[in-house]
mmCIF file of C-alpha atoms in Angstrom:
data_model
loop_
_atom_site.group_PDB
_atom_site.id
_atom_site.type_symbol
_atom_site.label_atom_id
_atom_site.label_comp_id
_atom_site.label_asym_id
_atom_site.label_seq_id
_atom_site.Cartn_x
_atom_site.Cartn_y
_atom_site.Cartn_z
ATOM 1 C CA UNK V 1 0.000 0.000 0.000
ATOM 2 C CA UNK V 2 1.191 3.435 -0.675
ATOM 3 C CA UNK V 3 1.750 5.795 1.992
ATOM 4 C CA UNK V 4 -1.263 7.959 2.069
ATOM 5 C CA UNK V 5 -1.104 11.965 0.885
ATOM 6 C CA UNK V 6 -2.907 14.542 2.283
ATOM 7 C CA UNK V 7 -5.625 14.492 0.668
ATOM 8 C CA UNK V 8 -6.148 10.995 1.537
ATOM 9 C CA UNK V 9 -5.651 11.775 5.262
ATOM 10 C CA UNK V 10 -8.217 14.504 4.673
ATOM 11 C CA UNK V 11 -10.484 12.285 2.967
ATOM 12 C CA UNK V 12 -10.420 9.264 5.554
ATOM 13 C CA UNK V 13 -11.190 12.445 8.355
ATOM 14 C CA UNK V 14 -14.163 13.615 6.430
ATOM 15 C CA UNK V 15 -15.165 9.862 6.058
ATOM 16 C CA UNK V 16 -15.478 9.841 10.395
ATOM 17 C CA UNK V 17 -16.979 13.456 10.433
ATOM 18 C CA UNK V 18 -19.859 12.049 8.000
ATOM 19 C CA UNK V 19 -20.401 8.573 10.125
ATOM 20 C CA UNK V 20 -20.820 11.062 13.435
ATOM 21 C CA UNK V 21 -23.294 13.170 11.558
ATOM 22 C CA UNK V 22 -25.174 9.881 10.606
ATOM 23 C CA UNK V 23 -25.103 9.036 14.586
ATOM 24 C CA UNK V 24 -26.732 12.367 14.872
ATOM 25 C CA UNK V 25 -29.410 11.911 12.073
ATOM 26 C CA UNK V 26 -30.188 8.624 13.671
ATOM 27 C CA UNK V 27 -30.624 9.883 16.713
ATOM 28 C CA UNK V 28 -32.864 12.683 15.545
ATOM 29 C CA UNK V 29 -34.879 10.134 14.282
ATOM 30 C CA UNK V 30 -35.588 8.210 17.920
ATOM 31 C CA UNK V 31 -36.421 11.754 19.083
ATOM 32 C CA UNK V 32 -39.134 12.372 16.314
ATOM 33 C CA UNK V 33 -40.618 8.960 17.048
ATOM 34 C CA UNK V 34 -41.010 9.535 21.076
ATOM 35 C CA UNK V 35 -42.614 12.906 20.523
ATOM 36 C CA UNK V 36 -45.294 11.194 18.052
ATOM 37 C CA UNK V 37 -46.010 8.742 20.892
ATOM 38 C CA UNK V 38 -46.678 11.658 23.318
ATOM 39 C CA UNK V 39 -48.669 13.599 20.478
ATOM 40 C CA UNK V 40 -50.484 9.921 20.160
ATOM 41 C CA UNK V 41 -50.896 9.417 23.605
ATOM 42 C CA UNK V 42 -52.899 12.917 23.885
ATOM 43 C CA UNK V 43 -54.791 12.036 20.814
ATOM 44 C CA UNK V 44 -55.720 8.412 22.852
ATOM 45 C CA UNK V 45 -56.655 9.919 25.856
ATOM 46 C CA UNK V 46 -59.223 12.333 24.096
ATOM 47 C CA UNK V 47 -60.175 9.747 22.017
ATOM 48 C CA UNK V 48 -61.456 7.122 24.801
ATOM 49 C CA UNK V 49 -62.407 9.746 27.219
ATOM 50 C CA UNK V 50 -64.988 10.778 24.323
ATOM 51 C CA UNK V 51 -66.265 7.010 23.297
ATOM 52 C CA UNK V 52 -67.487 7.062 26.781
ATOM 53 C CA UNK V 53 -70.564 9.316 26.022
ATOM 54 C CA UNK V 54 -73.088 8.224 24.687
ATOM 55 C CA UNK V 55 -73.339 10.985 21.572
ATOM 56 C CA UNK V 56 -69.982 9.816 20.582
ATOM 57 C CA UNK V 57 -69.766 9.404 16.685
ATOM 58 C CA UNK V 58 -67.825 6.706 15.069
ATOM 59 C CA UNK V 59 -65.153 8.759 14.485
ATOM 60 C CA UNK V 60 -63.916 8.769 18.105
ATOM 61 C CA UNK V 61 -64.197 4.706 17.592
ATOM 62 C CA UNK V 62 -61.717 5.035 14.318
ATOM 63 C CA UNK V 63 -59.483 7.382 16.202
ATOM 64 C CA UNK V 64 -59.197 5.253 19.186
ATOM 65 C CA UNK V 65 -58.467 2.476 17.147
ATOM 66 C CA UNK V 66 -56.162 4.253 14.927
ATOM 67 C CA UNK V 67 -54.188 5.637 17.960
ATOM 68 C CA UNK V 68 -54.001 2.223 19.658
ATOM 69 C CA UNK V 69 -52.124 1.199 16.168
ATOM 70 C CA UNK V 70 -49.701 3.733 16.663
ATOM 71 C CA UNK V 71 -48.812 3.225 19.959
ATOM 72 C CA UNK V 72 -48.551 -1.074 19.639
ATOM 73 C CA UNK V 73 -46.337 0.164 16.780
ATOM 74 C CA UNK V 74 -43.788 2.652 18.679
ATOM 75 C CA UNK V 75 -43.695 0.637 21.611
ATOM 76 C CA UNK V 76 -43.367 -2.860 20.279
ATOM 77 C CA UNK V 77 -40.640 -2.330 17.935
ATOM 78 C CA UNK V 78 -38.391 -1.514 20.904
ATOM 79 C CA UNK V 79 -39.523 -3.887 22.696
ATOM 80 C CA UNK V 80 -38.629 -6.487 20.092
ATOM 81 C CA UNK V 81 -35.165 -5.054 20.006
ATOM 82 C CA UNK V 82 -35.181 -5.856 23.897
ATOM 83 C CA UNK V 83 -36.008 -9.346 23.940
ATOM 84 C CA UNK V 84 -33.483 -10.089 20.548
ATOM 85 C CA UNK V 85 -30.590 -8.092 23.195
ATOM 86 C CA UNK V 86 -31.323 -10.111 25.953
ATOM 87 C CA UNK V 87 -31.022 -13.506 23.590
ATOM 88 C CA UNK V 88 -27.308 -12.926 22.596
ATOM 89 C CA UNK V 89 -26.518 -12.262 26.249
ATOM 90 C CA UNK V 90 -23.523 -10.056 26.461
ATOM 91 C CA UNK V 91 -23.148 -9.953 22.664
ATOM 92 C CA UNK V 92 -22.627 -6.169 22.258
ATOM 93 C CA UNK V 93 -23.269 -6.260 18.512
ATOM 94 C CA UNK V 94 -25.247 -7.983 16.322
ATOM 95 C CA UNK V 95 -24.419 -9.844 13.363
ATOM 96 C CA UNK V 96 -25.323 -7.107 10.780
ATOM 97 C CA UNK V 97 -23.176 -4.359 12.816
ATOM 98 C CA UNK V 98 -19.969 -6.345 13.170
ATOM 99 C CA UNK V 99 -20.367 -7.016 9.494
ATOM 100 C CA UNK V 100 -20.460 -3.566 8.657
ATOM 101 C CA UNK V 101 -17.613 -2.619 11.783
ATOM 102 C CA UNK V 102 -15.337 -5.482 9.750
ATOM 103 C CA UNK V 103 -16.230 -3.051 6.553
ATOM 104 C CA UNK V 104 -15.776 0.443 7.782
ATOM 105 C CA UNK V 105 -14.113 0.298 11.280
ATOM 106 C CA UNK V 106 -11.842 -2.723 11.264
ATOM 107 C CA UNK V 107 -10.407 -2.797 8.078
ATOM 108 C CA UNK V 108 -10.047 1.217 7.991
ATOM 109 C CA UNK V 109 -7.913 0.766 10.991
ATOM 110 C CA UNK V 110 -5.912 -2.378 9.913
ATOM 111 C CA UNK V 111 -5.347 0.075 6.610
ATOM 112 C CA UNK V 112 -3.937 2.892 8.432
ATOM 113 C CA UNK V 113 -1.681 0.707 10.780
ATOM 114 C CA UNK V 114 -0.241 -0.471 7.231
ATOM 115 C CA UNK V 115 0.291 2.741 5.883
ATOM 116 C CA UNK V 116 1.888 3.978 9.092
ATOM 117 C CA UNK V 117 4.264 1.048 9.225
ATOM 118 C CA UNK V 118 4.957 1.663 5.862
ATOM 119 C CA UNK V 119 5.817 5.348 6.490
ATOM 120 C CA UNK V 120 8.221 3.801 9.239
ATOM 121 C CA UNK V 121 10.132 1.564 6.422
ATOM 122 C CA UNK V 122 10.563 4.569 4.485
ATOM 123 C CA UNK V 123 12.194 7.079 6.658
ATOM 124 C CA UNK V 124 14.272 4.506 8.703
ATOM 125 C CA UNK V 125 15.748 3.710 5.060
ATOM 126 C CA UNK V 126 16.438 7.576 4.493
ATOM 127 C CA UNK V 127 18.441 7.434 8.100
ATOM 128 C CA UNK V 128 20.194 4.868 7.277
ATOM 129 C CA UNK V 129 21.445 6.623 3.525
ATOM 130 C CA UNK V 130 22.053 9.483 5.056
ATOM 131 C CA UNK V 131 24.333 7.940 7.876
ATOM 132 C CA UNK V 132 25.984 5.799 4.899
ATOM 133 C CA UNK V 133 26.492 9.017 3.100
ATOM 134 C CA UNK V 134 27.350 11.363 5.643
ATOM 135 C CA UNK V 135 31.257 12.752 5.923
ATOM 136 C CA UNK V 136 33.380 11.054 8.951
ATOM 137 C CA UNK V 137 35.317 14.742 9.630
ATOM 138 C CA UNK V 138 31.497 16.188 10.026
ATOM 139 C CA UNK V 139 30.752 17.589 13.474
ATOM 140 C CA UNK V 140 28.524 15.585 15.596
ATOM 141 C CA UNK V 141 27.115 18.560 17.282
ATOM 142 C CA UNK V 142 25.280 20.006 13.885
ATOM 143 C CA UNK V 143 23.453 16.957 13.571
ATOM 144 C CA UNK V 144 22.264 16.069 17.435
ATOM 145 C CA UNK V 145 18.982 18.084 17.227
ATOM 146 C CA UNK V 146 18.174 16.428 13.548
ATOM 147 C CA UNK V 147 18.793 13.499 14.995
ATOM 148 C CA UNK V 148 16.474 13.383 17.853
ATOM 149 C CA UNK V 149 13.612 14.635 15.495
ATOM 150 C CA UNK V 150 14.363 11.703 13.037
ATOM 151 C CA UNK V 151 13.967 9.628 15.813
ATOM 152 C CA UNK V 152 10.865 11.237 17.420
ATOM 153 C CA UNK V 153 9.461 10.587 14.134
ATOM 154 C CA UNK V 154 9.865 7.165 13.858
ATOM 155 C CA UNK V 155 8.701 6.530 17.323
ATOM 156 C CA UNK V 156 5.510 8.305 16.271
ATOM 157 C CA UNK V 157 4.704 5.920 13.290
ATOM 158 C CA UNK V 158 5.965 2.838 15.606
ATOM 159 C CA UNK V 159 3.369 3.788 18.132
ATOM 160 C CA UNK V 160 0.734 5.141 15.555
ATOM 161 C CA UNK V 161 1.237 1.655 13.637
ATOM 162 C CA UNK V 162 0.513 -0.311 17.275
ATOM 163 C CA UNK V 163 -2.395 2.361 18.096
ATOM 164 C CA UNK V 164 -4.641 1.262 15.192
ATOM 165 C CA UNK V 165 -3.051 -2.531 15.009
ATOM 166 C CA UNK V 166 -4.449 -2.851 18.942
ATOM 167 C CA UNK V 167 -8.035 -0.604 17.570
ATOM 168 C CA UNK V 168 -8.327 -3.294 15.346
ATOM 169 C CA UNK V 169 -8.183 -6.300 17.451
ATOM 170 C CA UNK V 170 -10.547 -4.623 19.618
ATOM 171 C CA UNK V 171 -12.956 -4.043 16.847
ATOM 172 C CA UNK V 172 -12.408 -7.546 16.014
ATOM 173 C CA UNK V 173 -12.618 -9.697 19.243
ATOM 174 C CA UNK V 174 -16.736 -9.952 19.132
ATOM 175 C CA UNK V 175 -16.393 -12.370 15.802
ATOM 176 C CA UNK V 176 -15.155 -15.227 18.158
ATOM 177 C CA UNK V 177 -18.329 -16.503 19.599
ATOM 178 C CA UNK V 178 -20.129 -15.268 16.238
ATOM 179 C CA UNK V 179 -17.994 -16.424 13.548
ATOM 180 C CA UNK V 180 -20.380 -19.053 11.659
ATOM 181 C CA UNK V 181 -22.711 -16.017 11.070
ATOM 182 C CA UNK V 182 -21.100 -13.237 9.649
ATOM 183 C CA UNK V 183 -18.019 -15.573 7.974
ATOM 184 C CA UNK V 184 -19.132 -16.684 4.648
ATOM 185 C CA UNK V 185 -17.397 -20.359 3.600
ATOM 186 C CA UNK V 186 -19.595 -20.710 0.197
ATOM 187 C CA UNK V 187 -20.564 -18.270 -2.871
ATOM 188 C CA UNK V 188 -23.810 -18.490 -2.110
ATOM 189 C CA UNK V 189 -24.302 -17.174 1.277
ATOM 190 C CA UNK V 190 -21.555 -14.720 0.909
ATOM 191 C CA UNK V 191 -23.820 -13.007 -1.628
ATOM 192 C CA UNK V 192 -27.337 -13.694 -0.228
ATOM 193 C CA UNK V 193 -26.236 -12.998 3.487
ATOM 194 C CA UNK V 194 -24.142 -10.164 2.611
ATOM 195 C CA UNK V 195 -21.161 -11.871 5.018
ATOM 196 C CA UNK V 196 -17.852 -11.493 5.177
ATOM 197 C CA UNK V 197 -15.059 -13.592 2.712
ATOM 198 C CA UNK V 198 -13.464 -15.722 4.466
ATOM 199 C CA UNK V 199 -10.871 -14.939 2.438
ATOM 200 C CA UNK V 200 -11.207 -11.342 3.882
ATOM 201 C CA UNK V 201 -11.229 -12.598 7.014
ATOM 202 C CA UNK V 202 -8.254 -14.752 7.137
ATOM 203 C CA UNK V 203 -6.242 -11.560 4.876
ATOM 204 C CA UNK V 204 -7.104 -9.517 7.227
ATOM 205 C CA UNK V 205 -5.710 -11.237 10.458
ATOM 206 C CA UNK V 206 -2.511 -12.546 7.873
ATOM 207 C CA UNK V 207 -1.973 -9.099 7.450
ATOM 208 C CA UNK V 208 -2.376 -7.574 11.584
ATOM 209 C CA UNK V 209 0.012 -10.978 12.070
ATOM 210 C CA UNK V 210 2.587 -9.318 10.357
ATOM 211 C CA UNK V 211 2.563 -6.011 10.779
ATOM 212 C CA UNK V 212 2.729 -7.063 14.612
ATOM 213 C CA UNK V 213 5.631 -9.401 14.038
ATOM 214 C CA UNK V 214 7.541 -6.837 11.702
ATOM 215 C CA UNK V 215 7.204 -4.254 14.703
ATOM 216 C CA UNK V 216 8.824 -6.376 17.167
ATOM 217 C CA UNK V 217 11.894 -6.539 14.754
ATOM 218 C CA UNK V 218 11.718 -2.591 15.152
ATOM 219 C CA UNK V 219 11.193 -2.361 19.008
ATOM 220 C CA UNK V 220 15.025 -1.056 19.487
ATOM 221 C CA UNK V 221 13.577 2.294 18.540
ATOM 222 C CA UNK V 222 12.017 2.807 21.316
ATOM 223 C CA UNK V 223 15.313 2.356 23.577
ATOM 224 C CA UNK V 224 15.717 5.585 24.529
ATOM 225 C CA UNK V 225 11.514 5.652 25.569
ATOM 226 C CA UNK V 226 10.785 6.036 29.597
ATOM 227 C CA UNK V 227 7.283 4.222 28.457
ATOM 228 C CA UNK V 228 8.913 1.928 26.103
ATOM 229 C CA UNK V 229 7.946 -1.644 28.186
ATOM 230 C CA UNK V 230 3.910 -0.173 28.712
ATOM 231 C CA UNK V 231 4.095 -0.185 24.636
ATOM 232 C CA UNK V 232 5.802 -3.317 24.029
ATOM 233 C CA UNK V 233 3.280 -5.168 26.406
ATOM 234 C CA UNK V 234 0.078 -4.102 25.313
ATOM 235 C CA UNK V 235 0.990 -4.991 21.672
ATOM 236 C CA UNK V 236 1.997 -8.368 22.929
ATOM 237 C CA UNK V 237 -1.084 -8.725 24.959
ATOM 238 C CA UNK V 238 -3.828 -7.629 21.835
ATOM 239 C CA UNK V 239 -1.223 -10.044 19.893
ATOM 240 C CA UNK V 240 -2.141 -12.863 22.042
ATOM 241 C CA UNK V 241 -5.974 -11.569 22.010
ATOM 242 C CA UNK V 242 -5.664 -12.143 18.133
ATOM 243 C CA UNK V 243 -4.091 -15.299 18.051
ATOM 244 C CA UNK V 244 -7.057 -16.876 20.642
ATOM 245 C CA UNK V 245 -9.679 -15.302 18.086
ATOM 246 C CA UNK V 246 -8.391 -17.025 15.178
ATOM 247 C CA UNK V 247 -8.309 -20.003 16.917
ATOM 248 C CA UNK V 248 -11.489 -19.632 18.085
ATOM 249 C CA UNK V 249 -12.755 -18.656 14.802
ATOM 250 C CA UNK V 250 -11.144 -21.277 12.936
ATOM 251 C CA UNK V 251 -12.607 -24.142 15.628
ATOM 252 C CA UNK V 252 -16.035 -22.447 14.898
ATOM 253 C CA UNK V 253 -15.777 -22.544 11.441
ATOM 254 C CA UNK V 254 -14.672 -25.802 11.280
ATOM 255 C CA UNK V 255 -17.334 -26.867 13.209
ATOM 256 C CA UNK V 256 -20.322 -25.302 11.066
ATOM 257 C CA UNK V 257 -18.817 -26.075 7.546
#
């Protein structure tokens, strides 16, 4: 992958700012559909206070039925959503959301861990020409405050590239105890059930695998780093998360194919 340009950077930024203004939209949308209840509720109260005398017209009847709709509508729906929650137990997501988090979260993250790694490749290889090409008689003292930048700089895209690498397993660790229903095996329900490749799948975690095991290689960059050993262990800990998900996955898988 090709390390990204502004633009790009830009573009992925205006990608969140549009998913948060979706959030918002949603959320408008639960608001709008609790103040119809309470405009409904008003409406049912007049409604059955007036079918209780006796000049009532059948109007009041079609009203009060009509209103009664409403409200089995607004109320059940959530309802529903209640029950299917309490079902999966402490599944936080459902099998249509992790699909699209493995879509727009989890691979966007595994993507940017890539690109930051690869930005790491490329300026450790400029050090390295420019210490190959550099005079011996040259003073040491002109170059100390270069230096320390350089190596600020890779430090940044050796943390940056763990930062997302660890988002992603987090993303990621749900698909365990779900993974025969949002991993497609066959053609057929890959297209039908909109699930995910397996082939994706199994790229994807190739892919965080070796980024991870590439970093470690890199790790005496961070020698001069007070918080150097807090860094090193929580890669190796989400490393060990993502090797007991792929297991887990793979037993699943196995057992449902």
């Amino acid at each position: 992958m090709k390390k990204l340009s502004p633009i790009e950077w830009q573009a992925f930024s205006q990608k969140k700012q549009i998913e948060k203004i979706t959030h918002n939209l949603e959320s408008n949308v639960s608001f709008q559909l609790s103040a119809v209840a309470e405009v409904v509720l008003v409406i049912f109260g007049t409604a059955l206070s007036s079918v209780f005398d006796e000049k009532a017209s059948t109007i009041w009847y079609t009203i009060l039925a009509l209103s009664v709709i409403v409200l089995l509508i607004s109320f059940v729906k959530p309802f529903c959503r209640w029950i299917q929650k309490m079902k999966t137990g402490n599944d936080l997501l459902s099998s249509r959301e992790f699909i699209d988090s493995f879509d727009n979260d989890i691979c966007y993250y595994v993507m940017m861990a890539e690109s930051y790694y690869s930005m790491l490749l490329d300026k450790t290889r400029n050090v390295s020409e420019d210490k190959a090409t550099s005079q011996i008689d040259e003073k040491i003292e002109s170059q100390t405050n270069d230096k320390k930048i350089e190596i600020s700089v890779l430090q940044f895209y050796f943390i940056e590239t763990s930062y997302y690498l660890n988002k992603a397993i987090m993303c990621l660790q749900p698909i365990y105890n779900m993974s025969d229903k949002v991993i497609g095996q066959e053609f057929s329900e890959i297209v039908s059930k909109r699930m995910i490749a397996i082939t994706r799948y199994k790229n994807v975690c190739n892919l965080i695998q070796s980024i991870y095991a590439s970093l470690n290689q890199s790790s005496a960059l961070l020698s001069d780093m007070p918080d150097k050993d807090l860094i090193i262990s929580t890669n190796n800990h989400y490393f060990e998360c993502l090797n007991t998900i792929v297991n887990l996955s793979n037993h699943n898988l196995k057992q449902n194919k």
